[in-house]
mmCIF file of C-alpha atoms and ligand atoms in Angstrom:
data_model
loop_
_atom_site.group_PDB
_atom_site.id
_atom_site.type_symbol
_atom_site.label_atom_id
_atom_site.label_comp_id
_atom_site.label_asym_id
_atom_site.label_seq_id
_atom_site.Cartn_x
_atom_site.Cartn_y
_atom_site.Cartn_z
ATOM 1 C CA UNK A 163 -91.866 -85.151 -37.868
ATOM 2 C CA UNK A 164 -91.068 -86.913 -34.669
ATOM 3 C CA UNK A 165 -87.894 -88.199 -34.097
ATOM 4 C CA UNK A 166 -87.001 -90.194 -30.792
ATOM 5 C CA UNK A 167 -83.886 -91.787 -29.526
ATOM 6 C CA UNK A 168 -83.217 -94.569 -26.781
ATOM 7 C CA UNK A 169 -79.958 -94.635 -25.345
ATOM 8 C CA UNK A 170 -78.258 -94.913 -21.926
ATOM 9 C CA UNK A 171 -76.481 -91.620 -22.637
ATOM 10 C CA UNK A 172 -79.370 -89.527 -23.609
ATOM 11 C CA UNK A 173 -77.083 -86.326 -22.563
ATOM 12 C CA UNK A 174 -74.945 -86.264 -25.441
ATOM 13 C CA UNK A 175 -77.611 -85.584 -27.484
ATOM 14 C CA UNK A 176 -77.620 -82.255 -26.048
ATOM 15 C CA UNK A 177 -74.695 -82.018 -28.867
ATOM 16 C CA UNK A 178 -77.224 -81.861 -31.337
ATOM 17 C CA UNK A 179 -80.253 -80.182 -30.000
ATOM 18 C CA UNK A 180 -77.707 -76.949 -28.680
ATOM 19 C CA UNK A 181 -76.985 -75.250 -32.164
ATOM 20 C CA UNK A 182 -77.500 -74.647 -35.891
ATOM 21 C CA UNK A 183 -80.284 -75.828 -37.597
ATOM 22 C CA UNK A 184 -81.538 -78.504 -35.651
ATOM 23 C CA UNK A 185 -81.908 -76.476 -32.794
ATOM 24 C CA UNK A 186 -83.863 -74.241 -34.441
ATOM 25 C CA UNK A 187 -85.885 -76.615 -36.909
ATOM 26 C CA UNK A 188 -87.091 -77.751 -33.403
ATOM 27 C CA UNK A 189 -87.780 -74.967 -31.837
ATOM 28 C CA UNK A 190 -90.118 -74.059 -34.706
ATOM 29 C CA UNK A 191 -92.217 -76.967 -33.916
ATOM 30 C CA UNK A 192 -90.931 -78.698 -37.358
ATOM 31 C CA UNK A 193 -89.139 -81.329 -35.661
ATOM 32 C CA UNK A 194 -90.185 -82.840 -32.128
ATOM 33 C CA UNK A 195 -87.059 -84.503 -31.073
ATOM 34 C CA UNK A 196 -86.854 -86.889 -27.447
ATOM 35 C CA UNK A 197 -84.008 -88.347 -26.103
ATOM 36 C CA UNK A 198 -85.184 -91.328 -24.193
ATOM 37 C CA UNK A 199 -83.290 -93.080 -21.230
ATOM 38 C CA UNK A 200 -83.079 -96.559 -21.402
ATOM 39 C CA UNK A 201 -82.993 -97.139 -18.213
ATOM 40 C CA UNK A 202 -86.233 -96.173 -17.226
ATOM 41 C CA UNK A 203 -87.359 -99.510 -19.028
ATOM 42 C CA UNK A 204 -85.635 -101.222 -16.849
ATOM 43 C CA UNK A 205 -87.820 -103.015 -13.775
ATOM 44 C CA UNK A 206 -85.119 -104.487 -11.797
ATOM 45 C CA UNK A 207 -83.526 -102.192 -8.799
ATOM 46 C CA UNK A 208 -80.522 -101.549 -10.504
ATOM 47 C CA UNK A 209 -81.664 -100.375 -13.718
ATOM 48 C CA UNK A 210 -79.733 -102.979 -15.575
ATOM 49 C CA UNK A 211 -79.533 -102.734 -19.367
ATOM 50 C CA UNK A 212 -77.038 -105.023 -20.030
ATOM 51 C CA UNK A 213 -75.586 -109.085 -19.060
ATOM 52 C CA UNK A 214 -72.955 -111.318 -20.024
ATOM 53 C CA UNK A 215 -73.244 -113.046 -23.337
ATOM 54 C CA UNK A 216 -74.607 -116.550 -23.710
ATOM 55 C CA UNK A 217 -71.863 -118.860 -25.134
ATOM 56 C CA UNK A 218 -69.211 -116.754 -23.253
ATOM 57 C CA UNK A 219 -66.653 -113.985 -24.485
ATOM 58 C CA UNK A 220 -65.480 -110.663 -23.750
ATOM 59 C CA UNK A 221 -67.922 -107.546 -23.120
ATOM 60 C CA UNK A 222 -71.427 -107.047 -22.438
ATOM 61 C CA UNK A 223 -74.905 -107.333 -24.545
ATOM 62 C CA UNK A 224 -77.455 -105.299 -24.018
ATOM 63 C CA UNK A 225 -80.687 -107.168 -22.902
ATOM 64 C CA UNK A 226 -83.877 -106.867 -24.949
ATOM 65 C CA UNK A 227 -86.180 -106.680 -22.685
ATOM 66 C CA UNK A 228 -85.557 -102.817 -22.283
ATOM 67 C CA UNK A 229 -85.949 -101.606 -25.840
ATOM 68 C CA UNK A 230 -88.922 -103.811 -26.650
ATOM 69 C CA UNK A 231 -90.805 -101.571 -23.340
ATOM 70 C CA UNK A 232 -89.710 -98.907 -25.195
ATOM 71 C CA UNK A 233 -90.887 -99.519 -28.404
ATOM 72 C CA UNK A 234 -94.105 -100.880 -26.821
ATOM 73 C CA UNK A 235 -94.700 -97.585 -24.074
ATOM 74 C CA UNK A 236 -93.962 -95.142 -27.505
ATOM 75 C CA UNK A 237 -96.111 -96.957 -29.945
ATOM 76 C CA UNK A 238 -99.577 -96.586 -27.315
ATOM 77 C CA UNK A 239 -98.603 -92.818 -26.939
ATOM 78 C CA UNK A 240 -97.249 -91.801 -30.298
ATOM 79 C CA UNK A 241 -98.806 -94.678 -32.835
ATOM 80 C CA UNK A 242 -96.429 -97.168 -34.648
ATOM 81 C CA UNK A 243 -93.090 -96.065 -35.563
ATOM 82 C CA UNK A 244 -90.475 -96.800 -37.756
ATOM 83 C CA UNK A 245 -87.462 -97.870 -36.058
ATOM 84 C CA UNK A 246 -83.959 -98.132 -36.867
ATOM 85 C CA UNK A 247 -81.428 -100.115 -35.096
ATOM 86 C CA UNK A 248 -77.999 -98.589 -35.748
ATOM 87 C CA UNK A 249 -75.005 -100.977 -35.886
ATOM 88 C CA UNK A 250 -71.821 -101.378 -37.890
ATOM 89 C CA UNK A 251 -74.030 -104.019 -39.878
ATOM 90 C CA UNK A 252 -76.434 -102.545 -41.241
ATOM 91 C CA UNK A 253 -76.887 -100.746 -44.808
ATOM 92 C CA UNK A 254 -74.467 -97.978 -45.048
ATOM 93 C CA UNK A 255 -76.164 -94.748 -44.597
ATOM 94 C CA UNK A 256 -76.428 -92.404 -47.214
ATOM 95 C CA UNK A 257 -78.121 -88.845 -48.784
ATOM 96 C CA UNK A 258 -81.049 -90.869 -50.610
ATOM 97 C CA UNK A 259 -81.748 -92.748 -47.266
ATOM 98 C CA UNK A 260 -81.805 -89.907 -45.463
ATOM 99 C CA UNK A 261 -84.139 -88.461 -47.604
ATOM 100 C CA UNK A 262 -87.029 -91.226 -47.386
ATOM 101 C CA UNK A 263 -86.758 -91.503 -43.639
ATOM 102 C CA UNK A 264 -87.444 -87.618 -43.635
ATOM 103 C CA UNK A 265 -91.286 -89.142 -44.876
ATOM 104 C CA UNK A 266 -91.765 -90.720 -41.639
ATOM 105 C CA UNK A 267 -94.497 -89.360 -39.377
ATOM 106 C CA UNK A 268 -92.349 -91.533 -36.158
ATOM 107 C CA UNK A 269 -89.067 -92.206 -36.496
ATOM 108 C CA UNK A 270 -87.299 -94.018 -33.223
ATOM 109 C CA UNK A 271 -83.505 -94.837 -33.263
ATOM 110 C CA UNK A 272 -82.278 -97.436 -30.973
ATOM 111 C CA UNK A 273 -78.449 -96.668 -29.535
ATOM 112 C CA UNK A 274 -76.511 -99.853 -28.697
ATOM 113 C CA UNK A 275 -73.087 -100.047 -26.510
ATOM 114 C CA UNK A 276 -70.934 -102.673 -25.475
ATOM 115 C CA UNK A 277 -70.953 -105.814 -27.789
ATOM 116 C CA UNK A 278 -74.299 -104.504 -29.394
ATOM 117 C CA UNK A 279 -77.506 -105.369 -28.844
ATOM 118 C CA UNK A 280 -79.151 -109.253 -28.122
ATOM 119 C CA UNK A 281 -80.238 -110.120 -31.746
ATOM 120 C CA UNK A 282 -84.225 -110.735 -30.743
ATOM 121 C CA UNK A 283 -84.267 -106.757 -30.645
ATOM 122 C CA UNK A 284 -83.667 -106.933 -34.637
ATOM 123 C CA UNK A 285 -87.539 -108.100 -34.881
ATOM 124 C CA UNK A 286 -88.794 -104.855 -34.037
ATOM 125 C CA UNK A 287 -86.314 -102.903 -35.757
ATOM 126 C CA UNK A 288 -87.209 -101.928 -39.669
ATOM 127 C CA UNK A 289 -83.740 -100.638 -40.642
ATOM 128 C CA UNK A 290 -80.103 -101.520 -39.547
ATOM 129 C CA UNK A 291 -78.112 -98.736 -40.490
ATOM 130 C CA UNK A 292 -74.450 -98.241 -39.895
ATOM 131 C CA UNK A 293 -72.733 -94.880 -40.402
ATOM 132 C CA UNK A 294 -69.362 -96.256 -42.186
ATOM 133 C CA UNK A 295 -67.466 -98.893 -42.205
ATOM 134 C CA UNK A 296 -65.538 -98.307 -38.699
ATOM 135 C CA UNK A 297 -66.595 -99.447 -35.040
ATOM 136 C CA UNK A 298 -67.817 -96.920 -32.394
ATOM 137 C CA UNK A 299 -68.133 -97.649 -29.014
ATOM 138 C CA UNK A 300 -71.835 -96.437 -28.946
ATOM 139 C CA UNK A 301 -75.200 -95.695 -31.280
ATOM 140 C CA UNK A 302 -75.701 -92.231 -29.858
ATOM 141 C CA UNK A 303 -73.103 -90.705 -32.739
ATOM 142 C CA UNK A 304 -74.356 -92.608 -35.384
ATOM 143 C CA UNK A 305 -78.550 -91.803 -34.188
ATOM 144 C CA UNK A 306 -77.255 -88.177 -34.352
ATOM 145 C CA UNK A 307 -76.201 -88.579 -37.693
ATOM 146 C CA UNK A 308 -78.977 -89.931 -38.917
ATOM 147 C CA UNK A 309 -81.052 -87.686 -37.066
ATOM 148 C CA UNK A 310 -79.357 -84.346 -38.590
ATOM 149 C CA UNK A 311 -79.425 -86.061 -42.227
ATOM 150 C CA UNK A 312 -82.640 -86.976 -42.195
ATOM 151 C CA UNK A 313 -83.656 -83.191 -40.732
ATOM 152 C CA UNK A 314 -82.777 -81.294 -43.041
ATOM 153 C CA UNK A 315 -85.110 -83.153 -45.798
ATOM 154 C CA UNK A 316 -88.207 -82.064 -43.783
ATOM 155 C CA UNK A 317 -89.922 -79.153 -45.696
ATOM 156 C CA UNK A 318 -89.036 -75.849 -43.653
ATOM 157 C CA UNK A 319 -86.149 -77.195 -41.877
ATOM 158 C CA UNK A 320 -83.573 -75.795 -44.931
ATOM 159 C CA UNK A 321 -85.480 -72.452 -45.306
ATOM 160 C CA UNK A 322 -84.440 -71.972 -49.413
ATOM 161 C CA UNK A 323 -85.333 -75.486 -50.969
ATOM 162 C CA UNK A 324 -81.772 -74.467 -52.913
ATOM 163 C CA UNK A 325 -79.803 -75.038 -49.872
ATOM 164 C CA UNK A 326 -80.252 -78.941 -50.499
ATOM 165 C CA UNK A 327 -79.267 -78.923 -53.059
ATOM 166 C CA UNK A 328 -75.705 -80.147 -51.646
ATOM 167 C CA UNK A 329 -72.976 -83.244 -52.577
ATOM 168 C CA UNK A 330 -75.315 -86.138 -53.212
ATOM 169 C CA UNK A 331 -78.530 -84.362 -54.357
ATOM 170 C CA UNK A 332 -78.582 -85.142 -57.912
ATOM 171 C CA UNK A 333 -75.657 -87.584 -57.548
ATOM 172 C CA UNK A 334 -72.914 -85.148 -57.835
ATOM 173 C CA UNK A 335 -70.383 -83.760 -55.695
ATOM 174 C CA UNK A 336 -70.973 -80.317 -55.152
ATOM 175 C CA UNK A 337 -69.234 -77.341 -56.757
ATOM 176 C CA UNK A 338 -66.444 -75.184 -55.042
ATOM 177 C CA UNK A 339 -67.693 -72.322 -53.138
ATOM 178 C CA UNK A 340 -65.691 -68.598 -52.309
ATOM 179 C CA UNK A 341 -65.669 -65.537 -50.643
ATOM 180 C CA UNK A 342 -64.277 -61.962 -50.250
ATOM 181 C CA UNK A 343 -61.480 -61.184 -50.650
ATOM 182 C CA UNK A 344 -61.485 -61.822 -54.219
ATOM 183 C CA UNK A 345 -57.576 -62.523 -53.804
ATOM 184 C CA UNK A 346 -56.025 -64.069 -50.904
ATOM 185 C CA UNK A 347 -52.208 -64.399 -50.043
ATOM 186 C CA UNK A 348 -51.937 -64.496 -54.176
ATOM 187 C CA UNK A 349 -54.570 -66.407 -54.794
ATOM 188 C CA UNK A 350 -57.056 -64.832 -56.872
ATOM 189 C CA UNK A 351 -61.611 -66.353 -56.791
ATOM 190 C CA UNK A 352 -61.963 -67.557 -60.332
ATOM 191 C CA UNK A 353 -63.079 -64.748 -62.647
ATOM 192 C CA UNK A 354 -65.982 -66.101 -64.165
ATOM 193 C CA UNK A 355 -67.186 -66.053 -60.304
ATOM 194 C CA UNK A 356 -67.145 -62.219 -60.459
ATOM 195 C CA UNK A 357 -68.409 -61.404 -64.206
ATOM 196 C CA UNK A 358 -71.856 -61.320 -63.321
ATOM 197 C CA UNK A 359 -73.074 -63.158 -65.868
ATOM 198 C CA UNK A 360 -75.274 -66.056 -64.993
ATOM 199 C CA UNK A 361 -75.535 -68.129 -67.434
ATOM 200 C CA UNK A 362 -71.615 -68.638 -67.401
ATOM 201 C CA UNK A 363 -71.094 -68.903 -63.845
ATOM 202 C CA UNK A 364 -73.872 -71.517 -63.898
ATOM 203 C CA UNK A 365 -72.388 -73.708 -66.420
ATOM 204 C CA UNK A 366 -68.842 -73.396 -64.739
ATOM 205 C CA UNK A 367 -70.563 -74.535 -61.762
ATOM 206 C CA UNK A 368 -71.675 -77.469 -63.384
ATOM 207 C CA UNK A 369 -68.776 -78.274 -64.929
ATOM 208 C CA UNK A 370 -66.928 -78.179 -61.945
ATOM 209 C CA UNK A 371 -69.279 -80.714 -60.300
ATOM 210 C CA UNK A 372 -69.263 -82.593 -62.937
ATOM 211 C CA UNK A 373 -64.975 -82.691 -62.967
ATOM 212 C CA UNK A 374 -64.669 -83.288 -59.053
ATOM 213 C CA UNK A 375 -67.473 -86.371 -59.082
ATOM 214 C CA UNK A 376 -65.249 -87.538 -61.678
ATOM 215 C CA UNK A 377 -61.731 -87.130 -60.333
ATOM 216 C CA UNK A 378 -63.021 -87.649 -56.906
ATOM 217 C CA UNK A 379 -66.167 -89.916 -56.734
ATOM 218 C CA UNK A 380 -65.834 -92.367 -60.205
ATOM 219 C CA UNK A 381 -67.795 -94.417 -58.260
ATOM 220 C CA UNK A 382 -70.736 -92.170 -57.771
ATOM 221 C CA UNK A 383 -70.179 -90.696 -61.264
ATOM 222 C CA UNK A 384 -70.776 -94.798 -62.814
ATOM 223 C CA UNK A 385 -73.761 -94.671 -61.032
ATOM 224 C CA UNK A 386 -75.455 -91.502 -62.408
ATOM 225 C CA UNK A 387 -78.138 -91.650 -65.025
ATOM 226 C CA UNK A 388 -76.938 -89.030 -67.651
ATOM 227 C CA UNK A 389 -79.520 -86.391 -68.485
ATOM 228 C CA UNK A 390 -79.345 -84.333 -71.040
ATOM 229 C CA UNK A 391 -78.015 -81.377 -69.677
ATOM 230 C CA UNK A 392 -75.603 -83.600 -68.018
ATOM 231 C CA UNK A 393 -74.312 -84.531 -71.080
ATOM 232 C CA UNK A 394 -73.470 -81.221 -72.760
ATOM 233 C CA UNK A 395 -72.309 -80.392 -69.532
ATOM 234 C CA UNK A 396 -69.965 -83.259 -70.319
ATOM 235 C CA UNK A 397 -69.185 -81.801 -73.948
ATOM 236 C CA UNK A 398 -68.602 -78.466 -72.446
ATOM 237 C CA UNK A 399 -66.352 -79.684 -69.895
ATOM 238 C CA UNK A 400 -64.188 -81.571 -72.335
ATOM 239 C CA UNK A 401 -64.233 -78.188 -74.413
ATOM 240 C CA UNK A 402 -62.592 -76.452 -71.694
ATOM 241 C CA UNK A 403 -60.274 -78.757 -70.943
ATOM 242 C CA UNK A 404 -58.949 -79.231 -74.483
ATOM 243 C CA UNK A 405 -59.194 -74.933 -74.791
ATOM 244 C CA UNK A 406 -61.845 -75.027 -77.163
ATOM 245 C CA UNK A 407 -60.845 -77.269 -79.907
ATOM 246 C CA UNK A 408 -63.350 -78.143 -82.168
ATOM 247 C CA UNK A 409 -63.466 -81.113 -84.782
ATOM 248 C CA UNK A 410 -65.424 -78.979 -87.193
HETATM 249 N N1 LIG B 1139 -69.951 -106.087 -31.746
HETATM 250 C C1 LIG B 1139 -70.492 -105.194 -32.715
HETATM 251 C C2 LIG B 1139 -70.009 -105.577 -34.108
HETATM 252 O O1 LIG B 1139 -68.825 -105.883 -34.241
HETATM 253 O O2 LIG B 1139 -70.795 -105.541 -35.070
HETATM 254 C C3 LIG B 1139 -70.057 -103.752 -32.453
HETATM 255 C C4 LIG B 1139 -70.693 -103.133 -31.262
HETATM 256 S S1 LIG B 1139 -70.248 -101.455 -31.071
HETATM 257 C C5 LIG B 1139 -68.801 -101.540 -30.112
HETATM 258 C C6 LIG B 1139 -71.453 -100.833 -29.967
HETATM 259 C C7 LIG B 1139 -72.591 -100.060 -30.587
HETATM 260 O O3 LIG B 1139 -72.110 -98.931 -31.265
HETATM 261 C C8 LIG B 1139 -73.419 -100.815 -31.589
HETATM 262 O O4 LIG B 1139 -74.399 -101.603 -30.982
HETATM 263 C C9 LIG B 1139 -74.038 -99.679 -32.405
HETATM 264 O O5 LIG B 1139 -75.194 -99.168 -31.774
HETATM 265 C C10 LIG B 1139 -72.950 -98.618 -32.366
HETATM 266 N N2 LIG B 1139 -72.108 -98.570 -33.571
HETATM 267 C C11 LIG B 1139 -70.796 -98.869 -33.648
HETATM 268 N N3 LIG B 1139 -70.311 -98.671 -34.867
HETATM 269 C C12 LIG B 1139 -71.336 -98.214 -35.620
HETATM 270 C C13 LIG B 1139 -71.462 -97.830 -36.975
HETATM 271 N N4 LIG B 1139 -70.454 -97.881 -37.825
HETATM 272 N N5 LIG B 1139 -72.681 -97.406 -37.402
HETATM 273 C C14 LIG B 1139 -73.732 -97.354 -36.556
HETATM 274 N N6 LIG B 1139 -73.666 -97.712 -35.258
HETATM 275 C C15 LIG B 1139 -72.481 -98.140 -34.779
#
């Protein structure tokens, strides 16, 4: 998968491309990843990318003219893209998002500044997506965002298919997680952890997921569709919570 940036900061997305598993998914070829100056589709002397905005007001917009030679120079080298536009407006950005982007052969994220970008760039753009509902002075945060989201949904990138299977996967928060020492400044790793057995630590899992989407998330938990196993998860859950107590 391709995935290409335009910004007038194209440094910071060294931030990204320096560690972890980005770094690596694209240094193993699975993930070609460009950060694109703006200003070299610029054709005035100055490399201008932005001007004052028509009807007056405070702060800059940036000018079209830029990211449509862009979009128009990448699409003759790479083929047509898919191309998001990220801005506080756009659909909030989340896990199952992430996921269908990672099906894109060429995916190009455009990085405004200032006031944003002049509106006539929105009819190339596929997808306005915003990362939360809070202003930034700049895309470049949000496109790496996106970027690392979507990355980890391209087969290889995650290794162990199991490692995505994270918060938000099957619309559950995910379980709590420990390590050694099995106590710590009194407090002891739950014992079930440490049995051995399976089959219990698996359902404990569950229910645990199950309790913190609940407590934590109601709105995510409305929105799940109950499967079965869900459901005697459910059952099991209210089991433990009422120490067994049975009806029959
Ligand atoms: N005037 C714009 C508005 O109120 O909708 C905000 C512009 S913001 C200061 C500058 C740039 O930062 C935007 O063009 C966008 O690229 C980026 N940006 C800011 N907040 C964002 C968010 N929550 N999600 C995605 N991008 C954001």
């Amino acid at each position: 998968m391709r995935i290409s940036v335009v910004t007038i900061f194209p440094e910071m997305f060294e931030a990204l491309t320096c560690c972890g598993v980005f770094k690596r998914a694209k240094e193993e070829g699975l993930i070609q990843f460009d950060a694109y100056n703006l200003r070299n589709f610029t054709t005035d002397r100055h490399r201008t990318t932005d001007a004052y905005p028509f009807g007056g007001g405070p702060g800059m917009v940036m000018r079209p003219e830029p990211f449509f030679r862009f979009v128009d120079w990448y699409t003759e080298r790479f083929g047509k893209p898919y191309v998001i536009l990220t801005t506080p407006q756009g659909e909030v950005f989340h896990n199952e998002l992430a996921m269908e982007l990672s099906k894109k052969e060429n995916l190009v994220i455009l990085c405004g500044r200032y006031e944003g970008v002049d509106e006539r760039v929105t009819t190339i753009v596929d997808k306005e997506i915003s990362i939360g509902d809070y202003v930034l002075s700049g895309g470049e945060l949000a496109a790496m965002v996106i970027a690392e989201a979507v990355s980890r949904f391209v087969p290889g990138v995650m290794g162990d298919e199991e490692s995505l299977k994270d918060s938000f996967y099957n619309g559950l928060l995910d379980h709590p997680s420990y390590t050694r020492p099995a106590v710590y400044k009194g407090m002891a790793v739950p014992e079930v952890l440490r049995s051995g057995d399976h089959e219990r630590i698996e359902m404990y899992r569950k229910m645990e997921s199950m309790k913190r989407t609940i407590l934590r998330r109601p709105d995510l938990f409305m929105k799940k569709e109950l499967t079965e196993e869900d459901k005697r998860v459910i059952v099991e859950l209210v089991r433990s919570l009422v120490g067994g107590e049975s009806r029959d």
